[in-house]
Amino acid sequence: ANGFEAANSTSMPSAPVAGVIVHSHPSTAEPAQPTGSMRTAPAISWAISASQLERYRQLFAGLEKANPSVMSPSEAKEVLGHSKLPDAELSHIWRLSDVDGDNQLCFEEFACALHLAALRRHGHELPA
């Protein structure tokens, strides 16, 4: 368990996910569309736009951190806690975002975590 999960006793097993990527431009790939009369929820873009990335960069730079280049679990929990998401979901976002498993978030991982939290707050399910 990492420090971010310490406050959550119902955390899921840790498993890195490589499919969440921070983009500085919109994705050109189109998701496959089902055929026939099946109705599905609208596809969402997991890509981070250039304007979102800049906002995340400004936030990361402006936060007081023990190490200016990375964010600790407690520092991340303080920021991500503003999302009002349950601790179990915040822990899952941490595991998805800390792709190198070093128990801290560099800027790119931080941007991924913020983006996942924002999408979750808008009702989208988190990747498994």
CSV table of N, CA and C in Angstrom, one decimal:
chain,number,residue,atom,x,y,z
A,1,ALA,N,0.8,-1.2,0.0
A,1,ALA,CA,0.0,0.0,0.0
A,1,ALA,C,0.9,1.2,0.0
A,2,ASN,N,0.4,2.3,-0.7
A,2,ASN,CA,1.2,3.5,-0.7
A,2,ASN,C,0.7,4.5,0.3
A,3,GLY,N,1.3,5.6,0.5
A,3,GLY,CA,0.9,6.5,1.5
A,3,GLY,C,-0.4,7.1,1.2
A,4,PHE,N,-0.8,7.2,0.0
A,4,PHE,CA,-2.1,7.8,-0.4
A,4,PHE,C,-3.2,6.9,0.0
A,5,GLU,N,-3.0,5.6,0.0
A,5,GLU,CA,-4.0,4.6,0.4
A,5,GLU,C,-4.1,4.4,1.9
A,6,ALA,N,-3.2,4.9,2.7
A,6,ALA,CA,-3.1,4.7,4.1
A,6,ALA,C,-4.4,5.0,4.8
A,7,ALA,N,-5.1,6.0,4.4
A,7,ALA,CA,-6.3,6.4,5.1
A,7,ALA,C,-7.5,5.6,4.6
A,8,ASN,N,-7.3,4.7,3.6
A,8,ASN,CA,-8.4,4.0,3.0
A,8,ASN,C,-8.2,2.5,3.2
A,9,SER,N,-8.9,1.9,4.1
A,9,SER,CA,-8.7,0.4,4.4
A,9,SER,C,-9.4,-0.5,3.3
A,10,THR,N,-10.2,0.1,2.4
A,10,THR,CA,-10.8,-0.8,1.4
A,10,THR,C,-10.2,-0.6,0.0
A,11,SER,N,-8.9,-0.3,0.0
A,11,SER,CA,-8.3,0.0,-1.3
A,11,SER,C,-8.2,-1.3,-2.2
A,12,MET,N,-8.1,-1.1,-3.5
A,12,MET,CA,-8.0,-2.2,-4.4
A,12,MET,C,-6.5,-2.5,-4.6
A,13,PRO,N,-6.2,-3.8,-5.1
A,13,PRO,CA,-4.8,-4.1,-5.3
A,13,PRO,C,-4.2,-3.2,-6.3
A,14,SER,N,-2.9,-2.9,-6.1
A,14,SER,CA,-2.2,-2.0,-7.0
A,14,SER,C,-1.9,-2.7,-8.3
A,15,ALA,N,-2.2,-2.0,-9.4
A,15,ALA,CA,-1.9,-2.5,-10.8
A,15,ALA,C,-1.7,-1.3,-11.7
A,16,PRO,N,-0.5,-1.2,-12.2
A,16,PRO,CA,-0.2,0.0,-13.1
A,16,PRO,C,-1.0,-0.2,-14.4
A,17,VAL,N,-1.5,1.0,-14.9
A,17,VAL,CA,-2.2,1.0,-16.1
A,17,VAL,C,-1.5,1.9,-17.1
A,18,ALA,N,-1.1,1.4,-18.2
A,18,ALA,CA,-0.3,2.1,-19.2
A,18,ALA,C,-1.2,2.8,-20.2
A,19,GLY,N,-2.5,2.6,-20.2
A,19,GLY,CA,-3.4,3.1,-21.2
A,19,GLY,C,-3.8,4.6,-21.0
A,20,VAL,N,-3.5,5.2,-19.9
A,20,VAL,CA,-3.9,6.6,-19.7
A,20,VAL,C,-2.7,7.5,-20.0
A,21,ILE,N,-2.8,8.3,-21.1
A,21,ILE,CA,-1.7,9.0,-21.6
A,21,ILE,C,-2.1,10.5,-21.6
A,22,VAL,N,-1.1,11.3,-21.2
A,22,VAL,CA,-1.3,12.8,-21.2
A,22,VAL,C,-0.9,13.3,-22.6
A,23,HIS,N,-1.8,13.9,-23.3
A,23,HIS,CA,-1.5,14.5,-24.6
A,23,HIS,C,-1.5,16.0,-24.5
A,24,SER,N,-0.7,16.7,-25.3
A,24,SER,CA,-0.7,18.1,-25.4
A,24,SER,C,-1.5,18.6,-26.6
A,25,HIS,N,-2.1,17.6,-27.3
A,25,HIS,CA,-3.0,18.0,-28.4
A,25,HIS,C,-4.1,17.0,-28.5
A,26,PRO,N,-5.2,17.3,-29.1
A,26,PRO,CA,-6.3,16.4,-29.1
A,26,PRO,C,-6.0,15.1,-29.9
A,27,SER,N,-6.5,14.0,-29.5
A,27,SER,CA,-6.3,12.7,-30.1
A,27,SER,C,-6.9,12.7,-31.5
A,28,THR,N,-6.3,12.1,-32.4
A,28,THR,CA,-6.9,12.0,-33.7
A,28,THR,C,-7.5,10.6,-33.9
A,29,ALA,N,-7.3,9.7,-33.0
A,29,ALA,CA,-7.9,8.4,-33.1
A,29,ALA,C,-9.4,8.5,-32.7
A,30,GLU,N,-10.2,7.8,-33.5
A,30,GLU,CA,-11.6,7.8,-33.3
A,30,GLU,C,-12.0,6.4,-32.7
A,31,PRO,N,-12.8,6.4,-31.6
A,31,PRO,CA,-13.2,5.1,-31.1
A,31,PRO,C,-14.1,4.4,-32.0
A,32,ALA,N,-14.0,3.0,-32.0
A,32,ALA,CA,-14.8,2.2,-32.8
A,32,ALA,C,-16.3,2.4,-32.4
A,33,GLN,N,-17.2,2.5,-33.4
A,33,GLN,CA,-18.6,2.7,-33.1
A,33,GLN,C,-19.3,1.4,-33.3
A,34,PRO,N,-20.2,1.0,-32.4
A,34,PRO,CA,-21.0,-0.2,-32.6
A,34,PRO,C,-21.9,-0.1,-33.8
A,35,THR,N,-22.2,-1.2,-34.4
A,35,THR,CA,-23.2,-1.2,-35.5
A,35,THR,C,-24.5,-1.7,-35.0
A,36,GLY,N,-25.6,-1.5,-35.8
A,36,GLY,CA,-26.9,-1.9,-35.4
A,36,GLY,C,-27.6,-0.9,-34.6
A,37,SER,N,-28.6,-1.4,-33.9
A,37,SER,CA,-29.5,-0.4,-33.1
A,37,SER,C,-29.1,-0.3,-31.7
A,38,MET,N,-28.0,-0.9,-31.2
A,38,MET,CA,-27.5,-0.8,-29.9
A,38,MET,C,-27.2,0.7,-29.5
A,39,ARG,N,-27.8,1.2,-28.4
A,39,ARG,CA,-27.4,2.5,-28.0
A,39,ARG,C,-26.3,2.4,-26.9
A,40,THR,N,-25.4,3.3,-27.1
A,40,THR,CA,-24.3,3.4,-26.1
A,40,THR,C,-24.1,4.8,-25.6
A,41,ALA,N,-23.4,4.9,-24.5
A,41,ALA,CA,-23.1,6.3,-24.0
A,41,ALA,C,-22.1,6.9,-24.9
A,42,PRO,N,-22.2,8.2,-25.0
A,42,PRO,CA,-21.2,8.9,-25.9
A,42,PRO,C,-19.8,8.6,-25.5
A,43,ALA,N,-18.9,8.5,-26.5
A,43,ALA,CA,-17.5,8.2,-26.2
A,43,ALA,C,-16.9,9.5,-25.6
A,44,ILE,N,-15.9,9.3,-24.6
A,44,ILE,CA,-15.3,10.4,-24.0
A,44,ILE,C,-13.8,10.4,-24.5
A,45,SER,N,-13.2,11.5,-24.5
A,45,SER,CA,-11.8,11.6,-24.8
A,45,SER,C,-11.0,11.7,-23.6
A,46,TRP,N,-10.1,10.7,-23.5
A,46,TRP,CA,-9.2,10.7,-22.3
A,46,TRP,C,-8.0,11.6,-22.5
A,47,ALA,N,-7.8,12.2,-23.6
A,47,ALA,CA,-6.7,13.1,-23.9
A,47,ALA,C,-6.9,14.4,-23.2
A,48,ILE,N,-5.8,14.9,-22.7
A,48,ILE,CA,-5.8,16.2,-22.0
A,48,ILE,C,-5.5,17.3,-23.1
A,49,SER,N,-6.3,18.3,-23.2
A,49,SER,CA,-6.1,19.3,-24.2
A,49,SER,C,-5.0,20.2,-23.8
A,50,ALA,N,-4.5,21.0,-24.7
A,50,ALA,CA,-3.3,21.9,-24.5
A,50,ALA,C,-3.7,22.9,-23.4
A,51,SER,N,-5.0,23.4,-23.4
A,51,SER,CA,-5.4,24.4,-22.4
A,51,SER,C,-5.5,23.8,-21.0
A,52,GLN,N,-6.0,22.6,-21.0
A,52,GLN,CA,-6.1,21.9,-19.7
A,52,GLN,C,-4.7,21.6,-19.1
A,53,LEU,N,-3.8,21.2,-20.0
A,53,LEU,CA,-2.4,20.9,-19.6
A,53,LEU,C,-1.7,22.1,-19.0
A,54,GLU,N,-2.0,23.2,-19.6
A,54,GLU,CA,-1.4,24.5,-19.1
A,54,GLU,C,-2.0,24.9,-17.8
A,55,ARG,N,-3.3,24.7,-17.6
A,55,ARG,CA,-3.9,24.9,-16.2
A,55,ARG,C,-3.3,24.0,-15.2
A,56,TYR,N,-3.1,22.7,-15.5
A,56,TYR,CA,-2.5,21.8,-14.6
A,56,TYR,C,-1.1,22.1,-14.3
A,57,ARG,N,-0.4,22.6,-15.3
A,57,ARG,CA,1.1,23.0,-15.1
A,57,ARG,C,1.2,24.2,-14.2
A,58,GLN,N,0.3,25.2,-14.4
A,58,GLN,CA,0.3,26.3,-13.5
A,58,GLN,C,-0.1,25.9,-12.0
A,59,LEU,N,-1.0,25.0,-11.9
A,59,LEU,CA,-1.4,24.6,-10.5
A,59,LEU,C,-0.2,23.8,-9.9
A,60,PHE,N,0.4,22.9,-10.6
A,60,PHE,CA,1.5,22.1,-10.1
A,60,PHE,C,2.7,23.0,-9.7
A,61,ALA,N,3.0,24.0,-10.5
A,61,ALA,CA,4.1,24.9,-10.2
A,61,ALA,C,3.8,25.8,-9.0
A,62,GLY,N,2.5,26.2,-8.8
A,62,GLY,CA,2.1,27.0,-7.7
A,62,GLY,C,1.9,26.4,-6.4
A,63,LEU,N,1.9,25.0,-6.4
A,63,LEU,CA,1.7,24.3,-5.1
A,63,LEU,C,3.0,24.3,-4.3
A,64,GLU,N,2.8,24.4,-3.0
A,64,GLU,CA,4.0,24.3,-2.1
A,64,GLU,C,4.2,22.8,-1.9
A,65,LYS,N,5.4,22.3,-2.3
A,65,LYS,CA,5.7,20.9,-2.2
A,65,LYS,C,7.1,20.8,-1.6
A,66,ALA,N,7.3,19.7,-0.8
A,66,ALA,CA,8.6,19.4,-0.2
A,66,ALA,C,9.7,19.3,-1.3
A,67,ASN,N,9.4,18.7,-2.4
A,67,ASN,CA,10.3,18.6,-3.5
A,67,ASN,C,9.6,19.2,-4.7
A,68,PRO,N,10.1,20.3,-5.3
A,68,PRO,CA,9.4,21.1,-6.3
A,68,PRO,C,9.1,20.3,-7.6
A,69,SER,N,9.8,19.1,-7.8
A,69,SER,CA,9.6,18.4,-9.1
A,69,SER,C,8.6,17.2,-8.9
A,70,VAL,N,8.2,16.9,-7.7
A,70,VAL,CA,7.3,15.8,-7.5
A,70,VAL,C,6.3,16.1,-6.4
A,71,MET,N,5.2,15.3,-6.3
A,71,MET,CA,4.2,15.5,-5.3
A,71,MET,C,4.1,14.2,-4.5
A,72,SER,N,4.2,14.3,-3.2
A,72,SER,CA,4.1,13.2,-2.3
A,72,SER,C,2.6,12.7,-2.2
A,73,PRO,N,2.3,11.5,-1.7
A,73,PRO,CA,0.9,11.1,-1.5
A,73,PRO,C,0.1,12.0,-0.7
A,74,SER,N,0.7,12.5,0.4
A,74,SER,CA,-0.1,13.4,1.3
A,74,SER,C,-0.4,14.8,0.6
A,75,GLU,N,0.6,15.3,-0.2
A,75,GLU,CA,0.4,16.5,-0.9
A,75,GLU,C,-0.7,16.3,-2.0
A,76,ALA,N,-0.6,15.2,-2.7
A,76,ALA,CA,-1.6,14.9,-3.7
A,76,ALA,C,-3.0,14.7,-3.1
A,77,LYS,N,-3.1,14.0,-2.0
A,77,LYS,CA,-4.4,13.8,-1.4
A,77,LYS,C,-5.0,15.2,-1.0
A,78,GLU,N,-4.2,16.1,-0.5
A,78,GLU,CA,-4.7,17.4,-0.2
A,78,GLU,C,-5.3,18.1,-1.4
A,79,VAL,N,-4.7,18.0,-2.5
A,79,VAL,CA,-5.2,18.7,-3.7
A,79,VAL,C,-6.4,17.9,-4.3
A,80,LEU,N,-6.2,16.6,-4.5
A,80,LEU,CA,-7.3,15.8,-5.1
A,80,LEU,C,-8.5,15.6,-4.1
A,81,GLY,N,-8.3,15.8,-2.8
A,81,GLY,CA,-9.4,15.8,-1.9
A,81,GLY,C,-10.5,16.9,-2.2
A,82,HIS,N,-10.1,17.9,-2.8
A,82,HIS,CA,-11.0,19.0,-3.2
A,82,HIS,C,-12.1,18.5,-4.1
A,83,SER,N,-11.8,17.4,-4.8
A,83,SER,CA,-12.7,16.8,-5.8
A,83,SER,C,-14.0,16.3,-5.1
A,84,LYS,N,-13.8,16.0,-3.8
A,84,LYS,CA,-14.9,15.4,-3.0
A,84,LYS,C,-15.2,14.0,-3.4
A,85,LEU,N,-14.3,13.3,-4.2
A,85,LEU,CA,-14.5,11.9,-4.5
A,85,LEU,C,-14.2,11.0,-3.3
A,86,PRO,N,-14.8,9.9,-3.2
A,86,PRO,CA,-14.5,9.0,-2.1
A,86,PRO,C,-13.0,8.5,-2.1
A,87,ASP,N,-12.5,8.2,-0.9
A,87,ASP,CA,-11.1,7.8,-0.8
A,87,ASP,C,-10.8,6.6,-1.7
A,88,ALA,N,-11.7,5.7,-1.8
A,88,ALA,CA,-11.4,4.5,-2.7
A,88,ALA,C,-11.2,4.9,-4.1
A,89,GLU,N,-11.9,5.9,-4.6
A,89,GLU,CA,-11.7,6.4,-6.0
A,89,GLU,C,-10.5,7.2,-6.1
A,90,LEU,N,-10.1,8.0,-5.1
A,90,LEU,CA,-8.9,8.8,-5.1
A,90,LEU,C,-7.7,7.8,-5.1
A,91,SER,N,-7.8,6.7,-4.3
A,91,SER,CA,-6.7,5.8,-4.3
A,91,SER,C,-6.5,5.1,-5.7
A,92,HIS,N,-7.7,4.8,-6.3
A,92,HIS,CA,-7.6,4.2,-7.6
A,92,HIS,C,-7.0,5.2,-8.6
A,93,ILE,N,-7.4,6.4,-8.5
A,93,ILE,CA,-6.8,7.5,-9.4
A,93,ILE,C,-5.3,7.5,-9.2
A,94,TRP,N,-4.8,7.5,-7.9
A,94,TRP,CA,-3.4,7.5,-7.6
A,94,TRP,C,-2.7,6.3,-8.3
A,95,ARG,N,-3.3,5.1,-8.2
A,95,ARG,CA,-2.7,3.9,-8.8
A,95,ARG,C,-2.6,4.0,-10.3
A,96,LEU,N,-3.6,4.6,-10.9
A,96,LEU,CA,-3.7,4.8,-12.4
A,96,LEU,C,-2.6,5.8,-12.8
A,97,SER,N,-2.4,6.8,-12.0
A,97,SER,CA,-1.6,7.9,-12.4
A,97,SER,C,-0.1,7.7,-12.1
A,98,ASP,N,0.2,7.0,-11.0
A,98,ASP,CA,1.6,6.8,-10.6
A,98,ASP,C,2.2,5.7,-11.4
A,99,VAL,N,2.3,5.9,-12.7
A,99,VAL,CA,2.7,4.9,-13.7
A,99,VAL,C,4.0,4.3,-13.5
A,100,ASP,N,5.0,5.0,-12.9
A,100,ASP,CA,6.3,4.4,-12.6
A,100,ASP,C,6.4,3.7,-11.2
A,101,GLY,N,5.3,3.8,-10.4
A,101,GLY,CA,5.2,3.2,-9.2
A,101,GLY,C,6.2,3.7,-8.1
A,102,ASP,N,6.7,4.9,-8.2
A,102,ASP,CA,7.6,5.4,-7.3
A,102,ASP,C,7.0,6.1,-6.0
A,103,ASN,N,5.7,6.0,-5.9
A,103,ASN,CA,4.9,6.6,-4.8
A,103,ASN,C,5.0,8.1,-4.7
A,104,GLN,N,5.2,8.7,-5.8
A,104,GLN,CA,5.1,10.2,-5.9
A,104,GLN,C,4.6,10.5,-7.3
A,105,LEU,N,4.1,11.7,-7.5
A,105,LEU,CA,3.6,12.1,-8.8
A,105,LEU,C,4.5,13.2,-9.4
A,106,CYS,N,5.1,13.0,-10.6
A,106,CYS,CA,5.8,14.0,-11.3
A,106,CYS,C,4.7,14.9,-12.0
A,107,PHE,N,5.0,15.9,-12.7
A,107,PHE,CA,4.0,16.8,-13.3
A,107,PHE,C,3.0,16.0,-14.2
A,108,GLU,N,3.6,15.1,-15.1
A,108,GLU,CA,2.7,14.4,-16.0
A,108,GLU,C,1.8,13.5,-15.3
A,109,GLU,N,2.2,12.8,-14.3
A,109,GLU,CA,1.4,12.0,-13.5
A,109,GLU,C,0.3,12.8,-12.7
A,110,PHE,N,0.7,13.9,-12.2
A,110,PHE,CA,-0.2,14.8,-11.5
A,110,PHE,C,-1.3,15.3,-12.5
A,111,ALA,N,-0.9,15.7,-13.7
A,111,ALA,CA,-1.9,16.1,-14.7
A,111,ALA,C,-2.9,15.0,-15.0
A,112,CYS,N,-2.4,13.7,-15.1
A,112,CYS,CA,-3.2,12.6,-15.3
A,112,CYS,C,-4.2,12.4,-14.2
A,113,ALA,N,-3.7,12.5,-13.0
A,113,ALA,CA,-4.6,12.4,-11.8
A,113,ALA,C,-5.7,13.4,-11.8
A,114,LEU,N,-5.3,14.7,-12.0
A,114,LEU,CA,-6.4,15.7,-12.0
A,114,LEU,C,-7.4,15.5,-13.1
A,115,HIS,N,-6.9,15.1,-14.3
A,115,HIS,CA,-7.8,14.8,-15.4
A,115,HIS,C,-8.8,13.7,-15.1
A,116,LEU,N,-8.3,12.6,-14.5
A,116,LEU,CA,-9.1,11.5,-14.1
A,116,LEU,C,-10.2,11.9,-13.1
A,117,ALA,N,-9.7,12.7,-12.1
A,117,ALA,CA,-10.7,13.1,-11.1
A,117,ALA,C,-11.7,14.0,-11.7
A,118,ALA,N,-11.4,14.9,-12.6
A,118,ALA,CA,-12.4,15.8,-13.3
A,118,ALA,C,-13.4,14.9,-14.1
A,119,LEU,N,-12.9,14.0,-14.8
A,119,LEU,CA,-13.8,13.1,-15.6
A,119,LEU,C,-14.7,12.3,-14.7
A,120,ARG,N,-14.2,11.8,-13.6
A,120,ARG,CA,-15.0,11.0,-12.7
A,120,ARG,C,-16.1,11.9,-12.0
A,121,ARG,N,-15.7,13.2,-11.7
A,121,ARG,CA,-16.7,14.1,-11.2
A,121,ARG,C,-17.8,14.4,-12.2
A,122,HIS,N,-17.5,14.3,-13.4
A,122,HIS,CA,-18.5,14.5,-14.5
A,122,HIS,C,-19.3,13.2,-14.8
A,123,GLY,N,-19.1,12.2,-14.0
A,123,GLY,CA,-19.9,11.0,-14.1
A,123,GLY,C,-19.3,9.9,-14.9
A,124,HIS,N,-18.1,10.0,-15.4
A,124,HIS,CA,-17.5,9.0,-16.2
A,124,HIS,C,-16.8,7.9,-15.3
A,125,GLU,N,-16.9,6.7,-15.7
A,125,GLU,CA,-16.3,5.6,-14.9
A,125,GLU,C,-14.8,5.7,-15.1
A,126,LEU,N,-14.0,5.3,-14.1
A,126,LEU,CA,-12.6,5.3,-14.2
A,126,LEU,C,-12.2,4.0,-14.9
A,127,PRO,N,-11.1,4.0,-15.6
A,127,PRO,CA,-10.6,2.8,-16.2
A,127,PRO,C,-10.3,1.7,-15.1
A,128,ALA,N,-10.4,0.5,-15.5
A,128,ALA,CA,-10.1,-0.6,-14.5
A,128,ALA,C,-8.6,-0.7,-14.2
